[in-house]
Amino acid sequence: MIRRKLLAAAAIAVAGTLTLTACSGSGDDSAGDGGDKTITFMFRGGPDEKAAYEAAIAKFTEDTGTKVKVIVTDADQYATKLQASVAGNNVPDVFYIEQASLQSYVASGVLMDITDQVDASGVDLSNIWEYGVNSYRFDGTTQGTPDGALYGLPKDVGPFSFGYNKTMLEAAGIPLPDKDTPLTWDEFVAISKQLTVDKNGDGTLDQWGTGLNVQWNLQSMVWSNGGDWTNEDHTEVTVDTPEFAEALQKFADLTNVEKVTPSASDAATLDTYQRWMAGEIGFFPVGPWDVSVYNDLDFDYDLIPWPTVGDAGTATWLGSLGIGVSATSKYPEDAVKLVTYLSADADAQQTLVDANIQIPNLIDVAEAWAAEEGAEPANRQEFLDIAQDYGRAMPAAFTYGAEWYDELWTNIQPVLDGKQTAADYLKETQPKMQTLLDESIANAEQAG
Ligand code: CA
């Protein structure tokens, strides 16, 4: 469930190595049969997101006269469907693009360079989160740099924040965590222990301090301990460092040593996302895409910086999903106009933000939004701090495919179960990840 939610929102690509061929045919099967200009837009999302985007697009059609045929898929179907449309020479005019797929789609000639059109559109890029814009810049070698050509604009940036059940802490008489000072790891564990209780006295626990998914939550722990997945230029896998091992060990220890999370069997009955929503979990991550659902829960929650494992400062990841244009679109001007409209038009942004599915792309709109009286969660500013200051790209966001990164999770279960030490596991996994990263670099060179 949480994995689907994350995919729906902003996270990373599970793209792997794409085998794409440049498309030479029409990207638009609805054109040429009447003269009505219709462009296609393919995206993914749940019901809330679909409704919000359809409303924004209706306004676009009203303003510009350009009709938009919408193709929406489930989050986990999107990458496959997009690849199928590429293989079938039927690329939608406008479509969502994942950070980690960008280089392959550029290399295979699927994505249009929209630098000049965006410049000419008058969109003020300095009022959009820099990380979001730069995510879709590529200079032929490096993605994410400020001087690369633009192959899309951000649909959003997705700051992955941390939250707590305010109602639960208050009921337990625990002072609320400070929104400006991250908890140390020891403080976080101590509070989590206080919250892990058998409330109804039937001999089994029914409330826990936390319950985190390793794939989405380990990043924060590793980074705040000074570790990372790779060196700065993404050529060497560095998961076999003491800092990384300590963070992963502490992650596993939450369940096996500190015992502040549901056990594996408790989590199998009802996953921790469901238990958080049922008010049984004290601390849990919160993304902007969760807010529409969490605001309807029976308890109050708020955002705080992530607890820190070491002394490298609070840290988390900042996702993004982009909107790109097909290089073979028959209506490139209208297609780019739809991209700039969805990414940067104030009215469109308001429609999307009112649906509680993302933070505003426009910085001035976002600042006003964070300062709103009675905002829920109250500390919306934490999302903006992540977007502006301390959010980091996912480890595989700017590499050529994500297989090297996915390898870390493949055999990690014995560590999570306390049957293998983090250090041993990482030592044996680093060479496999390095081989895959080397292959990814070779593929990138070949494609480029
Ligand atoms: Ca109980």
mmCIF file with all atom_site columns, N, CA and C in Angstrom, residues 40-44 71 78 82 85-86 90-98 101 105 109-112 151-153 155 321-329 335 338-339 342:
data_model
loop_
_atom_site.group_PDB
_atom_site.id
_atom_site.type_symbol
_atom_site.label_atom_id
_atom_site.label_alt_id
_atom_site.label_comp_id
_atom_site.label_asym_id
_atom_site.label_entity_id
_atom_site.label_seq_id
_atom_site.pdbx_PDB_ins_code
_atom_site.Cartn_x
_atom_site.Cartn_y
_atom_site.Cartn_z
_atom_site.occupancy
_atom_site.B_iso_or_equiv
_atom_site.pdbx_formal_charge
_atom_site.auth_seq_id
_atom_site.auth_comp_id
_atom_site.auth_asym_id
_atom_site.auth_atom_id
_atom_site.pdbx_PDB_model_num
ATOM 1   N N  . THR A 1 40  ? -2.579 14.371 -26.622 1.00 0.00 ? 40  THR A N  1
ATOM 2   C CA . THR A 1 40  ? -2.765 13.325 -25.612 1.00 0.00 ? 40  THR A CA 1
ATOM 3   C C  . THR A 1 40  ? -1.844 13.577 -24.428 1.00 0.00 ? 40  THR A C  1
ATOM 4   N N  . PHE A 1 41  ? -2.345 13.275 -23.256 1.00 0.00 ? 41  PHE A N  1
ATOM 5   C CA . PHE A 1 41  ? -1.572 13.443 -22.020 1.00 0.00 ? 41  PHE A CA 1
ATOM 6   C C  . PHE A 1 41  ? -1.705 12.157 -21.224 1.00 0.00 ? 41  PHE A C  1
ATOM 7   N N  . MET A 1 42  ? -0.567 11.503 -20.991 1.00 0.00 ? 42  MET A N  1
ATOM 8   C CA . MET A 1 42  ? -0.590 10.260 -20.232 1.00 0.00 ? 42  MET A CA 1
ATOM 9   C C  . MET A 1 42  ? 0.053  10.485 -18.872 1.00 0.00 ? 42  MET A C  1
ATOM 10  N N  . PHE A 1 43  ? -0.666 10.089 -17.831 1.00 0.00 ? 43  PHE A N  1
ATOM 11  C CA . PHE A 1 43  ? -0.120 10.249 -16.483 1.00 0.00 ? 43  PHE A CA 1
ATOM 12  C C  . PHE A 1 43  ? -0.650 9.136  -15.597 1.00 0.00 ? 43  PHE A C  1
ATOM 13  N N  . ARG A 1 44  ? -0.275 9.190  -14.352 1.00 0.00 ? 44  ARG A N  1
ATOM 14  C CA . ARG A 1 44  ? -0.683 8.132  -13.436 1.00 0.00 ? 44  ARG A CA 1
ATOM 15  C C  . ARG A 1 44  ? -1.155 8.762  -12.135 1.00 0.00 ? 44  ARG A C  1
ATOM 16  N N  . ILE A 1 71  ? -4.981 9.976  -20.806 1.00 0.00 ? 71  ILE A N  1
ATOM 17  C CA . ILE A 1 71  ? -4.792 8.536  -20.568 1.00 0.00 ? 71  ILE A CA 1
ATOM 18  C C  . ILE A 1 71  ? -4.200 8.412  -19.173 1.00 0.00 ? 71  ILE A C  1
ATOM 19  N N  . TYR A 1 78  ? 2.292  2.297  -14.935 1.00 0.00 ? 78  TYR A N  1
ATOM 20  C CA . TYR A 1 78  ? 2.645  3.426  -15.793 1.00 0.00 ? 78  TYR A CA 1
ATOM 21  C C  . TYR A 1 78  ? 3.889  3.178  -16.651 1.00 0.00 ? 78  TYR A C  1
ATOM 22  N N  . LEU A 1 82  ? 3.975  3.139  -20.690 1.00 0.00 ? 82  LEU A N  1
ATOM 23  C CA . LEU A 1 82  ? 4.722  4.147  -21.455 1.00 0.00 ? 82  LEU A CA 1
ATOM 24  C C  . LEU A 1 82  ? 5.711  3.461  -22.392 1.00 0.00 ? 82  LEU A C  1
ATOM 25  N N  . SER A 1 85  ? 3.903  2.160  -25.362 1.00 0.00 ? 85  SER A N  1
ATOM 26  C CA . SER A 1 85  ? 3.522  3.192  -26.333 1.00 0.00 ? 85  SER A CA 1
ATOM 27  C C  . SER A 1 85  ? 4.740  3.647  -27.143 1.00 0.00 ? 85  SER A C  1
ATOM 28  N N  . VAL A 1 86  ? 5.905  3.611  -26.510 1.00 0.00 ? 86  VAL A N  1
ATOM 29  C CA . VAL A 1 86  ? 7.136  3.951  -27.236 1.00 0.00 ? 86  VAL A CA 1
ATOM 30  C C  . VAL A 1 86  ? 7.436  2.867  -28.269 1.00 0.00 ? 86  VAL A C  1
ATOM 31  N N  . ASN A 1 90  ? 3.696  5.166  -30.634 1.00 0.00 ? 90  ASN A N  1
ATOM 32  C CA . ASN A 1 90  ? 2.461  5.867  -30.310 1.00 0.00 ? 90  ASN A CA 1
ATOM 33  C C  . ASN A 1 90  ? 2.644  6.638  -29.005 1.00 0.00 ? 90  ASN A C  1
ATOM 34  N N  . VAL A 1 91  ? 3.717  7.419  -28.987 1.00 0.00 ? 91  VAL A N  1
ATOM 35  C CA . VAL A 1 91  ? 4.062  8.140  -27.759 1.00 0.00 ? 91  VAL A CA 1
ATOM 36  C C  . VAL A 1 91  ? 3.052  9.265  -27.540 1.00 0.00 ? 91  VAL A C  1
ATOM 37  N N  . PRO A 1 92  ? 2.509  9.389  -26.321 1.00 0.00 ? 92  PRO A N  1
ATOM 38  C CA . PRO A 1 92  ? 1.611  10.514 -26.061 1.00 0.00 ? 92  PRO A CA 1
ATOM 39  C C  . PRO A 1 92  ? 2.351  11.849 -26.243 1.00 0.00 ? 92  PRO A C  1
ATOM 40  N N  . ASP A 1 93  ? 1.618  12.894 -26.591 1.00 0.00 ? 93  ASP A N  1
ATOM 41  C CA . ASP A 1 93  ? 2.279  14.191 -26.797 1.00 0.00 ? 93  ASP A CA 1
ATOM 42  C C  . ASP A 1 93  ? 2.940  14.673 -25.519 1.00 0.00 ? 93  ASP A C  1
ATOM 43  N N  . VAL A 1 94  ? 2.246  14.467 -24.403 1.00 0.00 ? 94  VAL A N  1
ATOM 44  C CA . VAL A 1 94  ? 2.731  14.944 -23.105 1.00 0.00 ? 94  VAL A CA 1
ATOM 45  C C  . VAL A 1 94  ? 2.610  13.783 -22.126 1.00 0.00 ? 94  VAL A C  1
ATOM 46  N N  . PHE A 1 95  ? 3.628  13.575 -21.313 1.00 0.00 ? 95  PHE A N  1
ATOM 47  C CA . PHE A 1 95  ? 3.576  12.429 -20.391 1.00 0.00 ? 95  PHE A CA 1
ATOM 48  C C  . PHE A 1 95  ? 4.489  12.638 -19.201 1.00 0.00 ? 95  PHE A C  1
ATOM 49  N N  . TYR A 1 96  ? 4.145  11.955 -18.114 1.00 0.00 ? 96  TYR A N  1
ATOM 50  C CA . TYR A 1 96  ? 4.989  11.965 -16.919 1.00 0.00 ? 96  TYR A CA 1
ATOM 51  C C  . TYR A 1 96  ? 6.299  11.248 -17.219 1.00 0.00 ? 96  TYR A C  1
ATOM 52  N N  . ILE A 1 97  ? 7.361  11.791 -16.642 1.00 0.00 ? 97  ILE A N  1
ATOM 53  C CA . ILE A 1 97  ? 8.668  11.168 -16.822 1.00 0.00 ? 97  ILE A CA 1
ATOM 54  C C  . ILE A 1 97  ? 9.370  11.073 -15.469 1.00 0.00 ? 97  ILE A C  1
ATOM 55  N N  . GLU A 1 98  ? 9.871  9.897  -15.169 1.00 0.00 ? 98  GLU A N  1
ATOM 56  C CA . GLU A 1 98  ? 10.585 9.703  -13.907 1.00 0.00 ? 98  GLU A CA 1
ATOM 57  C C  . GLU A 1 98  ? 12.019 10.181 -14.048 1.00 0.00 ? 98  GLU A C  1
ATOM 58  N N  . SER A 1 101 ? 14.446 7.694  -15.473 1.00 0.00 ? 101 SER A N  1
ATOM 59  C CA . SER A 1 101 ? 14.237 7.256  -16.857 1.00 0.00 ? 101 SER A CA 1
ATOM 60  C C  . SER A 1 101 ? 14.646 8.328  -17.853 1.00 0.00 ? 101 SER A C  1
ATOM 61  N N  . TYR A 1 105 ? 15.323 8.023  -22.080 1.00 0.00 ? 105 TYR A N  1
ATOM 62  C CA . TYR A 1 105 ? 14.357 8.587  -23.028 1.00 0.00 ? 105 TYR A CA 1
ATOM 63  C C  . TYR A 1 105 ? 14.971 9.698  -23.878 1.00 0.00 ? 105 TYR A C  1
ATOM 64  N N  . GLY A 1 109 ? 15.785 9.330  -28.119 1.00 0.00 ? 109 GLY A N  1
ATOM 65  C CA . GLY A 1 109 ? 15.105 10.315 -28.963 1.00 0.00 ? 109 GLY A CA 1
ATOM 66  C C  . GLY A 1 109 ? 13.613 10.427 -28.716 1.00 0.00 ? 109 GLY A C  1
ATOM 67  N N  . VAL A 1 110 ? 13.157 9.975  -27.574 1.00 0.00 ? 110 VAL A N  1
ATOM 68  C CA . VAL A 1 110 ? 11.724 10.023 -27.282 1.00 0.00 ? 110 VAL A CA 1
ATOM 69  C C  . VAL A 1 110 ? 11.316 11.394 -26.728 1.00 0.00 ? 110 VAL A C  1
ATOM 70  N N  . LEU A 1 111 ? 12.197 11.986 -25.945 1.00 0.00 ? 111 LEU A N  1
ATOM 71  C CA . LEU A 1 111 ? 11.867 13.255 -25.291 1.00 0.00 ? 111 LEU A CA 1
ATOM 72  C C  . LEU A 1 111 ? 12.371 14.445 -26.092 1.00 0.00 ? 111 LEU A C  1
ATOM 73  N N  . MET A 1 112 ? 11.574 15.477 -26.155 1.00 0.00 ? 112 MET A N  1
ATOM 74  C CA . MET A 1 112 ? 11.946 16.696 -26.857 1.00 0.00 ? 112 MET A CA 1
ATOM 75  C C  . MET A 1 112 ? 12.710 17.640 -25.920 1.00 0.00 ? 112 MET A C  1
ATOM 76  N N  . TYR A 1 151 ? 14.455 18.903 -20.540 1.00 0.00 ? 151 TYR A N  1
ATOM 77  C CA . TYR A 1 151 ? 13.659 17.855 -21.195 1.00 0.00 ? 151 TYR A CA 1
ATOM 78  C C  . TYR A 1 151 ? 12.325 17.628 -20.482 1.00 0.00 ? 151 TYR A C  1
ATOM 79  N N  . GLY A 1 152 ? 11.925 18.595 -19.687 1.00 0.00 ? 152 GLY A N  1
ATOM 80  C CA . GLY A 1 152 ? 10.657 18.490 -18.976 1.00 0.00 ? 152 GLY A CA 1
ATOM 81  C C  . GLY A 1 152 ? 10.621 19.542 -17.899 1.00 0.00 ? 152 GLY A C  1
ATOM 82  N N  . LEU A 1 153 ? 9.463  19.655 -17.279 1.00 0.00 ? 153 LEU A N  1
ATOM 83  C CA . LEU A 1 153 ? 9.342  20.505 -16.095 1.00 0.00 ? 153 LEU A CA 1
ATOM 84  C C  . LEU A 1 153 ? 8.777  19.632 -14.984 1.00 0.00 ? 153 LEU A C  1
ATOM 85  N N  . LYS A 1 155 ? 6.373  18.117 -12.462 1.00 0.00 ? 155 LYS A N  1
ATOM 86  C CA . LYS A 1 155 ? 4.962  18.034 -12.104 1.00 0.00 ? 155 LYS A CA 1
ATOM 87  C C  . LYS A 1 155 ? 4.856  18.408 -10.623 1.00 0.00 ? 155 LYS A C  1
ATOM 88  N N  . LEU A 1 321 ? 8.542  14.140 -9.977  1.00 0.00 ? 321 LEU A N  1
ATOM 89  C CA . LEU A 1 321 ? 8.074  13.512 -11.194 1.00 0.00 ? 321 LEU A CA 1
ATOM 90  C C  . LEU A 1 321 ? 7.986  14.647 -12.201 1.00 0.00 ? 321 LEU A C  1
ATOM 91  N N  . GLY A 1 322 ? 8.380  14.369 -13.434 1.00 0.00 ? 322 GLY A N  1
ATOM 92  C CA . GLY A 1 322 ? 8.394  15.429 -14.434 1.00 0.00 ? 322 GLY A CA 1
ATOM 93  C C  . GLY A 1 322 ? 7.305  15.264 -15.468 1.00 0.00 ? 322 GLY A C  1
ATOM 94  N N  . ILE A 1 323 ? 7.137  16.305 -16.277 1.00 0.00 ? 323 ILE A N  1
ATOM 95  C CA . ILE A 1 323 ? 6.218  16.231 -17.411 1.00 0.00 ? 323 ILE A CA 1
ATOM 96  C C  . ILE A 1 323 ? 7.016  16.593 -18.653 1.00 0.00 ? 323 ILE A C  1
ATOM 97  N N  . GLY A 1 324 ? 7.064  15.666 -19.601 1.00 0.00 ? 324 GLY A N  1
ATOM 98  C CA . GLY A 1 324 ? 7.843  15.872 -20.813 1.00 0.00 ? 324 GLY A CA 1
ATOM 99  C C  . GLY A 1 324 ? 6.975  15.851 -22.055 1.00 0.00 ? 324 GLY A C  1
ATOM 100 N N  . VAL A 1 325 ? 7.608  16.167 -23.181 1.00 0.00 ? 325 VAL A N  1
ATOM 101 C CA . VAL A 1 325 ? 6.920  16.248 -24.469 1.00 0.00 ? 325 VAL A CA 1
ATOM 102 C C  . VAL A 1 325 ? 7.569  15.267 -25.435 1.00 0.00 ? 325 VAL A C  1
ATOM 103 N N  . SER A 1 326 ? 6.743  14.594 -26.209 1.00 0.00 ? 326 SER A N  1
ATOM 104 C CA . SER A 1 326 ? 7.258  13.658 -27.200 1.00 0.00 ? 326 SER A CA 1
ATOM 105 C C  . SER A 1 326 ? 8.008  14.396 -28.298 1.00 0.00 ? 326 SER A C  1
ATOM 106 N N  . ALA A 1 327 ? 9.161  13.865 -28.665 1.00 0.00 ? 327 ALA A N  1
ATOM 107 C CA . ALA A 1 327 ? 9.955  14.460 -29.741 1.00 0.00 ? 327 ALA A CA 1
ATOM 108 C C  . ALA A 1 327 ? 9.239  14.372 -31.084 1.00 0.00 ? 327 ALA A C  1
ATOM 109 N N  . THR A 1 328 ? 8.210  13.527 -31.172 1.00 0.00 ? 328 THR A N  1
ATOM 110 C CA . THR A 1 328 ? 7.498  13.368 -32.442 1.00 0.00 ? 328 THR A CA 1
ATOM 111 C C  . THR A 1 328 ? 6.085  13.944 -32.382 1.00 0.00 ? 328 THR A C  1
ATOM 112 N N  . SER A 1 329 ? 5.822  14.758 -31.396 1.00 0.00 ? 329 SER A N  1
ATOM 113 C CA . SER A 1 329 ? 4.486  15.358 -31.302 1.00 0.00 ? 329 SER A CA 1
ATOM 114 C C  . SER A 1 329 ? 4.188  16.184 -32.549 1.00 0.00 ? 329 SER A C  1
ATOM 115 N N  . ALA A 1 335 ? 1.759  21.211 -26.918 1.00 0.00 ? 335 ALA A N  1
ATOM 116 C CA . ALA A 1 335 ? 2.213  20.248 -25.907 1.00 0.00 ? 335 ALA A CA 1
ATOM 117 C C  . ALA A 1 335 ? 3.053  20.953 -24.844 1.00 0.00 ? 335 ALA A C  1
ATOM 118 N N  . LEU A 1 338 ? 0.917  22.927 -22.533 1.00 0.00 ? 338 LEU A N  1
ATOM 119 C CA . LEU A 1 338 ? 0.272  22.133 -21.480 1.00 0.00 ? 338 LEU A CA 1
ATOM 120 C C  . LEU A 1 338 ? 1.260  21.848 -20.341 1.00 0.00 ? 338 LEU A C  1
ATOM 121 N N  . VAL A 1 339 ? 2.504  21.584 -20.700 1.00 0.00 ? 339 VAL A N  1
ATOM 122 C CA . VAL A 1 339 ? 3.526  21.333 -19.676 1.00 0.00 ? 339 VAL A CA 1
ATOM 123 C C  . VAL A 1 339 ? 3.711  22.563 -18.788 1.00 0.00 ? 339 VAL A C  1
ATOM 124 N N  . LEU A 1 342 ? 0.574  23.079 -16.531 1.00 0.00 ? 342 LEU A N  1
ATOM 125 C CA . LEU A 1 342 ? 0.438  22.184 -15.376 1.00 0.00 ? 342 LEU A CA 1
ATOM 126 C C  . LEU A 1 342 ? 1.522  22.438 -14.332 1.00 0.00 ? 342 LEU A C  1
#
